[in-house]
Short mmCIF file of N, CA and C in Angstrom, two decimals:
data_model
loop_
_atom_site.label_atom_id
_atom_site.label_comp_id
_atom_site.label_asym_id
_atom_site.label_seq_id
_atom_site.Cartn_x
_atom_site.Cartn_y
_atom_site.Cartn_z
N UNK A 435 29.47 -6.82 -13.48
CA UNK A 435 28.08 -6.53 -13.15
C UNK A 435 28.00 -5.44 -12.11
N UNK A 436 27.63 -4.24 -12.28
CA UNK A 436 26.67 -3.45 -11.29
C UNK A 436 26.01 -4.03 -10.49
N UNK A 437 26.10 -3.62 -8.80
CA UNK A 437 25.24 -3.55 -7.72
C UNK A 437 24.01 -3.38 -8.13
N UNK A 438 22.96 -4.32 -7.59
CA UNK A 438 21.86 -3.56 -7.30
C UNK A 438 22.07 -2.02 -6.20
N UNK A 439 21.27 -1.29 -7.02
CA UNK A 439 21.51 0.05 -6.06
C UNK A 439 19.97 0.51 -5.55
N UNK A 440 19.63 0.54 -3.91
CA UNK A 440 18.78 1.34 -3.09
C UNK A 440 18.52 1.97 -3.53
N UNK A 441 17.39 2.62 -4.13
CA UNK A 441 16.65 4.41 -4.34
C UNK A 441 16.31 4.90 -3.16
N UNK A 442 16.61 6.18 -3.09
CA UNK A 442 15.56 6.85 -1.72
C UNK A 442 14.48 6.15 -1.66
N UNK A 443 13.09 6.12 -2.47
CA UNK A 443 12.42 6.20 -2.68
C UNK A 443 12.21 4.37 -2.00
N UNK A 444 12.80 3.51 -3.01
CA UNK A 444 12.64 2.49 -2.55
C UNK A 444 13.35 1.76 -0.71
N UNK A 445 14.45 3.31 -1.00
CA UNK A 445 14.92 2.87 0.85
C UNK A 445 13.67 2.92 1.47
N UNK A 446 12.53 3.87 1.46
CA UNK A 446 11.72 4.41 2.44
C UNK A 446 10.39 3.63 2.21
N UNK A 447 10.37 2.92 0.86
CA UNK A 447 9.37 1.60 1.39
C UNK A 447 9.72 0.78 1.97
N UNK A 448 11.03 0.31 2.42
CA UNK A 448 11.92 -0.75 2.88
C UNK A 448 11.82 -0.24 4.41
N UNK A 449 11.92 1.12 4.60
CA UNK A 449 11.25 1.54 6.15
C UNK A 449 9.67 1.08 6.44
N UNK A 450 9.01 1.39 5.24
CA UNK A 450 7.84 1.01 6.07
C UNK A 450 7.10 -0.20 5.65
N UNK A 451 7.97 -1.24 4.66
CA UNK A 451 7.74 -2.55 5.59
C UNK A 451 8.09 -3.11 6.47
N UNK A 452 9.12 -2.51 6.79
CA UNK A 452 9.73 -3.24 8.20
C UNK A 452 8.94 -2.55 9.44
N UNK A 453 8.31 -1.47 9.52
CA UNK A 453 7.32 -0.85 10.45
C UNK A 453 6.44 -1.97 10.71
N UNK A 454 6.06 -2.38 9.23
CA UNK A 454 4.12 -2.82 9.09
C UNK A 454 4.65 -4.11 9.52
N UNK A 455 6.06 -4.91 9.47
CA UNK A 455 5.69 -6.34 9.78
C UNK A 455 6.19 -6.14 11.47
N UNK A 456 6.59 -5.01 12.14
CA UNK A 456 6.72 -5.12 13.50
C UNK A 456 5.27 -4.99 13.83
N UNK A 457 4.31 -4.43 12.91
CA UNK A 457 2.96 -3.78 13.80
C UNK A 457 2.42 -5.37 13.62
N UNK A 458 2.15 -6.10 12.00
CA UNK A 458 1.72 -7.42 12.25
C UNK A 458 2.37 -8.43 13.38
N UNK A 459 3.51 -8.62 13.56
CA UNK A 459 4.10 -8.82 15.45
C UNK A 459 2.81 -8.46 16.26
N UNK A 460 3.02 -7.40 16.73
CA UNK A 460 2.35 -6.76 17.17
C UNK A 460 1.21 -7.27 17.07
N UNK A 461 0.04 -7.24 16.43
CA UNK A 461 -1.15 -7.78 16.35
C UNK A 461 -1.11 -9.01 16.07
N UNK A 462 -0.36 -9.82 15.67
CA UNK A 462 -0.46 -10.89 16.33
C UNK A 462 -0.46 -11.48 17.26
N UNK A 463 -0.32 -10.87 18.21
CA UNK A 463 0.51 -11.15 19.55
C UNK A 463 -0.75 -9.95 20.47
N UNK A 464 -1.66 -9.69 20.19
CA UNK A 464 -2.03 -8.76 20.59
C UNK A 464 -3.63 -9.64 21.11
N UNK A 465 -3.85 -9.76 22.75
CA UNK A 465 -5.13 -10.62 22.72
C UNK A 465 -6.34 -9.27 22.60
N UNK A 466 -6.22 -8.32 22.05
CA UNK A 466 -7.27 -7.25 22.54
C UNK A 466 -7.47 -6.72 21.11
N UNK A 467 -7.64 -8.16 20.32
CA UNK A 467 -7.82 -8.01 18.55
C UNK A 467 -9.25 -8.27 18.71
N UNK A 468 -10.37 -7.63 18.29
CA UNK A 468 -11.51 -8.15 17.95
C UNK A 468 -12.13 -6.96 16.45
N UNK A 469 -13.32 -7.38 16.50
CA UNK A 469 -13.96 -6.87 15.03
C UNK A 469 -14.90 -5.91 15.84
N UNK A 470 -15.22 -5.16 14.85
CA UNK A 470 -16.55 -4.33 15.22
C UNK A 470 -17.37 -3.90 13.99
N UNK A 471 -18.52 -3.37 13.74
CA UNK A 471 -18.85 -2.60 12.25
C UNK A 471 -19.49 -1.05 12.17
N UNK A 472 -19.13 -0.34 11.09
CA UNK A 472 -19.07 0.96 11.20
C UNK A 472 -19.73 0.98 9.99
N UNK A 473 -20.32 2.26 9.49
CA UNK A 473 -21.47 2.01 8.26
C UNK A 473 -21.04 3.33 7.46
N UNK A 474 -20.84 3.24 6.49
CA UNK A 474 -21.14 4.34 5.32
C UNK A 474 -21.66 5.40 5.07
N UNK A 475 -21.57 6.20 4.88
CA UNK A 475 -22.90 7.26 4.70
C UNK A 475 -24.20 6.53 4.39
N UNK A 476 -24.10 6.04 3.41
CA UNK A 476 -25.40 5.25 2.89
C UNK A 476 -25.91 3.93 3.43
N UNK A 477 -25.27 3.50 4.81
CA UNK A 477 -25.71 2.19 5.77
C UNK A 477 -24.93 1.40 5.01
N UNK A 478 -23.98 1.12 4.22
CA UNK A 478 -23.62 -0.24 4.22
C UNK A 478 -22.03 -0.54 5.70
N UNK A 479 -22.52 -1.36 5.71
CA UNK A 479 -22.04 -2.24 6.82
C UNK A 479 -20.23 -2.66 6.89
N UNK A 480 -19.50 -1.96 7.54
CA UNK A 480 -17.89 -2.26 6.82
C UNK A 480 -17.33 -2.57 8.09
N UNK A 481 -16.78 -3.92 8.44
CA UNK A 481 -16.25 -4.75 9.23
C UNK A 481 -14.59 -4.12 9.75
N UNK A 482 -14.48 -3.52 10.82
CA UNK A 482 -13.49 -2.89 10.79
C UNK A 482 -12.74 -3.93 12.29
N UNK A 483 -11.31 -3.50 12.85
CA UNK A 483 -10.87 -4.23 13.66
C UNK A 483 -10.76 -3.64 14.65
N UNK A 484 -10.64 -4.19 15.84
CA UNK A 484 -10.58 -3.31 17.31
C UNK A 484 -8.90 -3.66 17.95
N UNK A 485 -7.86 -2.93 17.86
CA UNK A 485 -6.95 -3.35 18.48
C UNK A 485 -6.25 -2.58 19.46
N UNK A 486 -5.41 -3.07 20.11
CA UNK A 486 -4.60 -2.50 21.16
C UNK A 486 -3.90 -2.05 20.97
N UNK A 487 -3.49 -0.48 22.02
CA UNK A 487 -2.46 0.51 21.08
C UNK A 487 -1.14 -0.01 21.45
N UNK A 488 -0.15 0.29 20.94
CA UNK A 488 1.20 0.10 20.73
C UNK A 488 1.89 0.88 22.31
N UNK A 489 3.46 0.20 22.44
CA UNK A 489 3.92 0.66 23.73
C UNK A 489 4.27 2.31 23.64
N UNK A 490 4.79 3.39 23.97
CA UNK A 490 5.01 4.87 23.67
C UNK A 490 6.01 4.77 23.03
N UNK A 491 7.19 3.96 23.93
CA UNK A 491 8.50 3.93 23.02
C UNK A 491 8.50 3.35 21.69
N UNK A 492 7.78 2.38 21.16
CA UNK A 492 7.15 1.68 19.67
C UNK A 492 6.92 3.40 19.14
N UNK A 493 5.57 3.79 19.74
CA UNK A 493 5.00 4.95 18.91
C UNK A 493 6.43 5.86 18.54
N UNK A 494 6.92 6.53 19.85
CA UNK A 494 7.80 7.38 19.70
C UNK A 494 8.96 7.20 18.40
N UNK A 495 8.95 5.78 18.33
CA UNK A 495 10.23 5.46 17.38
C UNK A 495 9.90 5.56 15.36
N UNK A 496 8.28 5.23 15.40
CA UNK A 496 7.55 5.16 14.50
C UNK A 496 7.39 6.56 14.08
N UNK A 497 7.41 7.33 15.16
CA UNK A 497 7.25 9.21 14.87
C UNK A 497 8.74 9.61 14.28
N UNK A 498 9.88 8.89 14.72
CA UNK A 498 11.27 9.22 14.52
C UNK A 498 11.35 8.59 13.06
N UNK A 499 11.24 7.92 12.95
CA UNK A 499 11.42 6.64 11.19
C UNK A 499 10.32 7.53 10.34
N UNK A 500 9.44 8.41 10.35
CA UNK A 500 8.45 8.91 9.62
C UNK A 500 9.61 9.91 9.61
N UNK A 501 9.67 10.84 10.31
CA UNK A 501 10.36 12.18 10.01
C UNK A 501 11.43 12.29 9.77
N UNK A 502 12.59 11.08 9.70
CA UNK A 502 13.76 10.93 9.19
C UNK A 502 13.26 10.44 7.84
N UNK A 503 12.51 9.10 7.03
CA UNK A 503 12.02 8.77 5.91
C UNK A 503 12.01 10.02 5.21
N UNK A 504 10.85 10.78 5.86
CA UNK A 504 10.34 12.26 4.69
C UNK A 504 10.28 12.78 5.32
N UNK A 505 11.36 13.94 4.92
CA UNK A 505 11.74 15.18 5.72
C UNK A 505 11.06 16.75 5.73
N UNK A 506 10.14 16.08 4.29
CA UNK A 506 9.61 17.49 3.71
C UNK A 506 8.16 17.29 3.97
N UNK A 507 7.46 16.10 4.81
CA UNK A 507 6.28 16.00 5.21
C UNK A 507 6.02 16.20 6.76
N UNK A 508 5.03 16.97 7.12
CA UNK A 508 4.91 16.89 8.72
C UNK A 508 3.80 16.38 9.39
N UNK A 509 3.97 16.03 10.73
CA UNK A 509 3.65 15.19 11.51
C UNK A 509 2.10 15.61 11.93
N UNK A 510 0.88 15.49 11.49
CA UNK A 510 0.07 15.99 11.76
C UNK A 510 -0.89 15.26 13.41
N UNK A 511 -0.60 14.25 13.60
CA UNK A 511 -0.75 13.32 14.82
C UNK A 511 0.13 12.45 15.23
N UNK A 512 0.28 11.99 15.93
CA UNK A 512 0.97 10.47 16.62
C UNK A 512 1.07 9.64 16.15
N UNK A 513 2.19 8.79 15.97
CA UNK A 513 1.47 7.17 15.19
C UNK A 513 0.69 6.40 16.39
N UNK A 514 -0.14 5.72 15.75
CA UNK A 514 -1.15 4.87 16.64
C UNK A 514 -1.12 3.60 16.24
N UNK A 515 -1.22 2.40 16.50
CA UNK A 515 -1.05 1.11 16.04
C UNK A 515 -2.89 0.50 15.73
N UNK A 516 -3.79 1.44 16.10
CA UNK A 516 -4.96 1.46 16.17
C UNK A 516 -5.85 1.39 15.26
N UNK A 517 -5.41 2.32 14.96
CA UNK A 517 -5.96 2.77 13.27
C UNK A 517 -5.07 3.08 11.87
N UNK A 518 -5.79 2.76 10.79
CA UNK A 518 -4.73 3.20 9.75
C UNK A 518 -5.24 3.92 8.88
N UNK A 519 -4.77 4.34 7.46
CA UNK A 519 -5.27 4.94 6.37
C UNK A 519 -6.52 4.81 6.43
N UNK A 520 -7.25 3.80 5.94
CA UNK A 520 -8.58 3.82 5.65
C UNK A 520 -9.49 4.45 7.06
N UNK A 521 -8.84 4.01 8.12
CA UNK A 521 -9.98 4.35 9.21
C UNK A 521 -10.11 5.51 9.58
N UNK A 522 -8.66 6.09 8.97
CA UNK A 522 -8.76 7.57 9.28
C UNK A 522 -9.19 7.99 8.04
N UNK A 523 -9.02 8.53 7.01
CA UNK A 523 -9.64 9.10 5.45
C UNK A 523 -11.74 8.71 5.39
N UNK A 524 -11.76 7.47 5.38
CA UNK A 524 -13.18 6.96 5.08
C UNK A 524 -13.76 7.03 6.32
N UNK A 525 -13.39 6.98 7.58
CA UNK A 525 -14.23 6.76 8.76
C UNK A 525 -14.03 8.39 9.98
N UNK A 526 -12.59 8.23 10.19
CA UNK A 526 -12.76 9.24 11.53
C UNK A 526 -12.28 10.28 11.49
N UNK A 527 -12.11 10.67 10.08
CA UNK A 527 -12.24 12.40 9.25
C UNK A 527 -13.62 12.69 9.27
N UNK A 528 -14.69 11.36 9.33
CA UNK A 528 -16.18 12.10 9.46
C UNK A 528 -16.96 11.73 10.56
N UNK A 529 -16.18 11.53 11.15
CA UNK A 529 -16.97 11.03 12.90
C UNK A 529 -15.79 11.79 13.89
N UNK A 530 -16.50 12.80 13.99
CA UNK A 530 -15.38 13.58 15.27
C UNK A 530 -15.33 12.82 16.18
N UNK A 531 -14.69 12.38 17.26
CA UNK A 531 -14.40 11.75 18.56
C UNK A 531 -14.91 10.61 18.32
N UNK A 532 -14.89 9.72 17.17
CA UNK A 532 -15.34 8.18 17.61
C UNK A 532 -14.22 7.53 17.51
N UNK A 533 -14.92 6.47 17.86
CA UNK A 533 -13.66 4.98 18.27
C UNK A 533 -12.54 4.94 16.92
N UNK A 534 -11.22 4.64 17.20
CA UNK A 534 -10.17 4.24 16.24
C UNK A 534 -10.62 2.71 15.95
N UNK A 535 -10.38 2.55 14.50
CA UNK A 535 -10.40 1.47 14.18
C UNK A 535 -9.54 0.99 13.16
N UNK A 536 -8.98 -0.02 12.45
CA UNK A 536 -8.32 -0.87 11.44
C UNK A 536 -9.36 -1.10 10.60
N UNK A 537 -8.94 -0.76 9.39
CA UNK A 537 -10.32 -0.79 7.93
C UNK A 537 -9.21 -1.08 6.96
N UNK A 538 -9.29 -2.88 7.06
CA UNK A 538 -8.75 -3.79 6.02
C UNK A 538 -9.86 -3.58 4.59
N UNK A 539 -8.88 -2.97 3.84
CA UNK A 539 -9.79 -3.52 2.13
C UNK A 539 -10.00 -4.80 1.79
N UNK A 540 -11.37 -4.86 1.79
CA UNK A 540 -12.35 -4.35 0.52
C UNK A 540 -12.98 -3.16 1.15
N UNK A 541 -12.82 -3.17 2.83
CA UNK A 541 -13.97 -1.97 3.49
C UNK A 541 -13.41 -0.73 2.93
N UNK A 542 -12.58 0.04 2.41
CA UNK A 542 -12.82 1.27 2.01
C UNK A 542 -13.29 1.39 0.71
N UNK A 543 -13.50 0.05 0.00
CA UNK A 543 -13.70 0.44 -1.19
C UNK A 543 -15.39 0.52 -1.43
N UNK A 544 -15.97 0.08 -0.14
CA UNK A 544 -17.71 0.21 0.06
C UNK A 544 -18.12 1.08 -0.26
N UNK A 545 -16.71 2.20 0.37
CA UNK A 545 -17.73 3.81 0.46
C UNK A 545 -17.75 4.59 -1.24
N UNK A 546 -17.33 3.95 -1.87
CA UNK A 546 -17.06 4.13 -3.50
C UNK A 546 -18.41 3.64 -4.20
N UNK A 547 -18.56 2.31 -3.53
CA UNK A 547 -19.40 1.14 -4.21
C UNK A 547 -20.75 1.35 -3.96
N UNK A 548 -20.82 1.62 -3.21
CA UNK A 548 -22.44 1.90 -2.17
C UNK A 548 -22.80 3.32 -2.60
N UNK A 549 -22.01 4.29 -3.25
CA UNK A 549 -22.26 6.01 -4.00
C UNK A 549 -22.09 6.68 -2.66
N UNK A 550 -21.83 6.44 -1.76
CA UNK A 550 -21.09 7.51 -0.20
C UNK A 550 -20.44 8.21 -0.58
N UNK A 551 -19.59 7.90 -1.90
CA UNK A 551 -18.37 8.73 -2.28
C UNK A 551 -18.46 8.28 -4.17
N UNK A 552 -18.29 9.73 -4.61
CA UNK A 552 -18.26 9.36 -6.08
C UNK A 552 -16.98 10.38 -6.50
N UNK A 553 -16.60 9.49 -7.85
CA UNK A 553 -15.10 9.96 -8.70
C UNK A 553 -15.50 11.25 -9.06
N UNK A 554 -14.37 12.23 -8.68
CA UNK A 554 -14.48 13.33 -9.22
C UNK A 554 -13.20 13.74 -9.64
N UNK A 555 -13.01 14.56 -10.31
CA UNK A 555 -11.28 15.22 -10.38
C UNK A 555 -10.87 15.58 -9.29
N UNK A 556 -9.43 15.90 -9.80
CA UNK A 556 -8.43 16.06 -8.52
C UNK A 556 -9.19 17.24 -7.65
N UNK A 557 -9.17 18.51 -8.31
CA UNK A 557 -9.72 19.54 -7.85
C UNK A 557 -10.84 19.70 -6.74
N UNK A 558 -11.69 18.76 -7.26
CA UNK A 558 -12.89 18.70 -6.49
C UNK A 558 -12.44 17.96 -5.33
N UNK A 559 -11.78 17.13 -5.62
CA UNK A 559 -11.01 16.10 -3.62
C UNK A 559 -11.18 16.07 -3.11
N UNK A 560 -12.27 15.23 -2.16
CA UNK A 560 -12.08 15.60 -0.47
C UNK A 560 -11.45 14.35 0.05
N UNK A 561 -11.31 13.03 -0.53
CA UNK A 561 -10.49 11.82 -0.48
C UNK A 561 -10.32 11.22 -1.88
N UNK A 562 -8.91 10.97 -1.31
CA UNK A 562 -7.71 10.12 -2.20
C UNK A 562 -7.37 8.72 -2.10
N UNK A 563 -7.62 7.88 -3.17
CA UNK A 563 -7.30 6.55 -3.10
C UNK A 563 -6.55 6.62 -3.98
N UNK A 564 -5.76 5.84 -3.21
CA UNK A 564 -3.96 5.31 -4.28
C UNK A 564 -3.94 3.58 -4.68
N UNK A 565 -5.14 4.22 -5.61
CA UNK A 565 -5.64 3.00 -6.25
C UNK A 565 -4.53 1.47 -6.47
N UNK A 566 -3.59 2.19 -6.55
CA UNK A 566 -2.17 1.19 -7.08
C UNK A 566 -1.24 0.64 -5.99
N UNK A 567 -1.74 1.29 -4.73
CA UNK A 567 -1.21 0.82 -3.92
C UNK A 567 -1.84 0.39 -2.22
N UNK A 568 -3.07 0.63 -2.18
CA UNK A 568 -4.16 0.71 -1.28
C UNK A 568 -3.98 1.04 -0.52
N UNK A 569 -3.98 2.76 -0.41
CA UNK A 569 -3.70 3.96 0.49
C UNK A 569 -4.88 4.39 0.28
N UNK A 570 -5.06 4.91 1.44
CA UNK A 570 -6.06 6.49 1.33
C UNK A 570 -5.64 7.48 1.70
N UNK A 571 -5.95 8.39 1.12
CA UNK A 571 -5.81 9.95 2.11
C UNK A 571 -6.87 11.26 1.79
N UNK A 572 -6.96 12.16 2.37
CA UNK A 572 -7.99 13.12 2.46
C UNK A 572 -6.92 14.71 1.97
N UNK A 573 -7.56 14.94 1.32
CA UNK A 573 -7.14 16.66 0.75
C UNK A 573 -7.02 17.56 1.81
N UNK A 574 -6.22 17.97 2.24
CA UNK A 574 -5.47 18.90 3.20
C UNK A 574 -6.07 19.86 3.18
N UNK A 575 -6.24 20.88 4.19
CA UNK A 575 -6.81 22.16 3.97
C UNK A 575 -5.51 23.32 3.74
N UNK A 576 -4.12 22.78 3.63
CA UNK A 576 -2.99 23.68 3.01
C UNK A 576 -3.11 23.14 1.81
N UNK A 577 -3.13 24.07 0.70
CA UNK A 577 -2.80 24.05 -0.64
C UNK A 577 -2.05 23.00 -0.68
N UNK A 578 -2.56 22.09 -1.91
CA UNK A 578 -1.48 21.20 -2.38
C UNK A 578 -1.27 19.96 -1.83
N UNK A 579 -1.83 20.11 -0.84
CA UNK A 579 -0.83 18.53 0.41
C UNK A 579 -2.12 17.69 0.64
N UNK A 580 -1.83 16.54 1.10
CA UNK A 580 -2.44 15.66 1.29
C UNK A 580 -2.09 15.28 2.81
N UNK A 581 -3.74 14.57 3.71
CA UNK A 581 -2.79 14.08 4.96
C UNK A 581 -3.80 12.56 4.64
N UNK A 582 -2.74 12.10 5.16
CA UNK A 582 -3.15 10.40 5.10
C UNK A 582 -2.04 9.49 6.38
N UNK A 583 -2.65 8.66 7.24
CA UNK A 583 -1.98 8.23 7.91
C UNK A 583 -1.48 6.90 6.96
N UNK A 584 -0.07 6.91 7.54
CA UNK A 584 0.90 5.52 7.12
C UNK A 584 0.85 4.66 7.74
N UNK A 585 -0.06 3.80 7.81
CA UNK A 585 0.28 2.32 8.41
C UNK A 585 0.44 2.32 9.82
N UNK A 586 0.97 2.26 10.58
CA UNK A 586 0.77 2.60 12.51
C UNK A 586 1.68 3.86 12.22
N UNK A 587 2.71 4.58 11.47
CA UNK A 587 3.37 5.54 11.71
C UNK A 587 2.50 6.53 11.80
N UNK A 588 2.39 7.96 12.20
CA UNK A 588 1.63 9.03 12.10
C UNK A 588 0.93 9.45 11.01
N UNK A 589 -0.41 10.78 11.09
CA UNK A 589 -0.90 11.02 10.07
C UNK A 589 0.30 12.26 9.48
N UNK A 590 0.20 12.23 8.30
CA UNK A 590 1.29 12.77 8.07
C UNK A 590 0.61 13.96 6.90
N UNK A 591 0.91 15.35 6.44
CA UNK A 591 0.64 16.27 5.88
C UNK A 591 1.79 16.07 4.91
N UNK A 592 1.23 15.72 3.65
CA UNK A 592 2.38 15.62 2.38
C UNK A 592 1.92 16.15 1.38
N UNK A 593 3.14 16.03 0.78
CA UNK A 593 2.83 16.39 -0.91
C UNK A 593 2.33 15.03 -1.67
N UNK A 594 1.54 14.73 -2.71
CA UNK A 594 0.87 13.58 -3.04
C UNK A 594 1.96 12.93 -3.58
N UNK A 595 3.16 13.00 -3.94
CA UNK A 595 3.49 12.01 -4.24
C UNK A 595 5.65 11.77 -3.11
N UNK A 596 4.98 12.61 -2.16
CA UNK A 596 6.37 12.07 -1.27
C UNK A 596 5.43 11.54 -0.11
N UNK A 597 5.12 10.16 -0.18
CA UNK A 597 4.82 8.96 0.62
C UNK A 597 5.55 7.61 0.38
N UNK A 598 5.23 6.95 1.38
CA UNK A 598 5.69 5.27 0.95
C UNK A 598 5.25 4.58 -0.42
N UNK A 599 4.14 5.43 -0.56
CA UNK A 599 3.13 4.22 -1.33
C UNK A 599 3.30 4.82 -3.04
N UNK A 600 2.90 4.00 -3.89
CA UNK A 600 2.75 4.19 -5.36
C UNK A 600 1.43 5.16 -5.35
N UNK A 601 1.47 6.24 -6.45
CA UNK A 601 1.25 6.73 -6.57
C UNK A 601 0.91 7.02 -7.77
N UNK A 602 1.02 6.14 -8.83
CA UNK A 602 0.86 5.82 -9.72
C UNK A 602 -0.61 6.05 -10.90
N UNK A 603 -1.78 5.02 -9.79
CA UNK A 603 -3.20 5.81 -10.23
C UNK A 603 -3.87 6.12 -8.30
N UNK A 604 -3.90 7.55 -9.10
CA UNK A 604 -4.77 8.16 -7.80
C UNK A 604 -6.22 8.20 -8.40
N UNK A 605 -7.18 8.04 -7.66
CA UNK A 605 -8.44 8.20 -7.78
C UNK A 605 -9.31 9.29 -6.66
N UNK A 606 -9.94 10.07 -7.16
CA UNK A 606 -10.22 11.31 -6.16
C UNK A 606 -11.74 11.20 -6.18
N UNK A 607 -12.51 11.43 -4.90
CA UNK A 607 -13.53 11.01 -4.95
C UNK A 607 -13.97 12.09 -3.43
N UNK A 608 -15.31 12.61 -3.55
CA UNK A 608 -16.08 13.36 -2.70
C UNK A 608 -17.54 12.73 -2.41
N UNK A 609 -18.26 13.46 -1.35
CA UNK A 609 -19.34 12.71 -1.07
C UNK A 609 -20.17 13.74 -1.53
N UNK A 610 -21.65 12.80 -2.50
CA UNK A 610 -22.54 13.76 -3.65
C UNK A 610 -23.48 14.46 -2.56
N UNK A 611 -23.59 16.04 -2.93
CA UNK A 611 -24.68 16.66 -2.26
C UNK A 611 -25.19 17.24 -3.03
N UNK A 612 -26.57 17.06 -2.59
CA UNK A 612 -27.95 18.08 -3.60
C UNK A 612 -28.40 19.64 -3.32
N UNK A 613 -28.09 20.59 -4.66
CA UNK A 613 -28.34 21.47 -4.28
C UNK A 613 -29.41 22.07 -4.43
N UNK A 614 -30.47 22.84 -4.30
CA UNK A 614 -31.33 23.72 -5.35
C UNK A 614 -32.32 24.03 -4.60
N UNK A 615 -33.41 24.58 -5.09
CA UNK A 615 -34.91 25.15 -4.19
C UNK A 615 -35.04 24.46 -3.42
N UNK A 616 -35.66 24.14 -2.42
CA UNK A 616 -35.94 23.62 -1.06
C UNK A 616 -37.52 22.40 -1.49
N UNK A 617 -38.09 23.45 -2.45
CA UNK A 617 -39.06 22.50 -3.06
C UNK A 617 -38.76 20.87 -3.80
N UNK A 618 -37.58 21.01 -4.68
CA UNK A 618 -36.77 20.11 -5.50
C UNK A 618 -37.54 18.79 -5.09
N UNK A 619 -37.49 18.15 -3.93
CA UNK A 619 -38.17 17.26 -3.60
C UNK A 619 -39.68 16.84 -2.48
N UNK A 620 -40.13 17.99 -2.88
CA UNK A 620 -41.32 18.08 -1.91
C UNK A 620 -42.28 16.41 -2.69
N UNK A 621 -42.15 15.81 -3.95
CA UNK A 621 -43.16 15.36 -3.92
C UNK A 621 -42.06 13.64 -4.32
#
């Protein structure tokens, strides 16, 4: 019988579950866990978490395990234990300087559900759900790349499919704006 044999691919999810169950440590253990709510474009109401950031040396090591994992993605922020994918893609890509938060799904999938954000092709992109694996990320302003933060590790500038996560069905989705005469809705 043949070894089971490691893939890259599967080594570097094996990195970042072992990240995500030091960060659940971590928030478990963390008394400065509470809730808060943050709203949609369209007011619906999405229950997000308030937690305490991580020690430097945690962060620092989480910045080292990202850039050894994927070598060909770069470091576009810090890891933060604060916030993750969703809070960054659906929430504080469109709120300059507001509060970090944790946005456990079903809350990113509001901004889909509620029409804040509707399916469009890849092309059109301004956020990415990795439908298959419940990631988000936002369309890069470099050709091609995607940045989406990993779990407490940093936000990271990639190619869409060198991340942790499946990648399998992406779903691409922008927020609808109206264009035309100024009259269009005068009545």
């Amino acid at each position: 019988m043949r070894p089971n044999i490691i893939t890259i691919k599967n080594y570097k999810y094996l990195q970042v579950a072992v990240s995500i169950c030091i960060l659940l440590l971590f928030l478990n253990n963390s008394a400065a866990q509470s809730t808060a709510t943050v709203y949609t474009p369209k007011g619906t109401p999405v229950t997000v978490l308030v937690l305490a950031e991580a020690s430097q040396s945690q962060i620092s090591s989480w910045n080292a395990q990202a850039t050894a994992a994927f070598p060909n993605a770069t470091i576009v922020s810090n890891s933060w234990a604060k916030y993750n994918c969703h809070g960054y893609a659906w929430y504080l890509t469109e709120c300059a300087g507001c509060t970090q938060y944790w946005m456990n799904t079903p809350g990113d999938d509001k901004y889909w559900q509620d029409c804040s954000y509707v399916e469009v092709s890849a092309s059109q992109a301004q956020k990415i759900s990795y439908a298959s694996d419940d990631h988000s990320a936002v369309k890069s302003d470099v050709a091609g790349k995607y940045e989406s933060k990993w779990g407490s590790w940093p936000v990271m500038r990639h190619n869409p499919t060198d991340t942790p996560y499946d990648e399998t069905t992406l779903k691409y989705y922008i927020k609808p704006s109206l264009s035309g005469p100024s009259n269009f809705c005068t009545t």
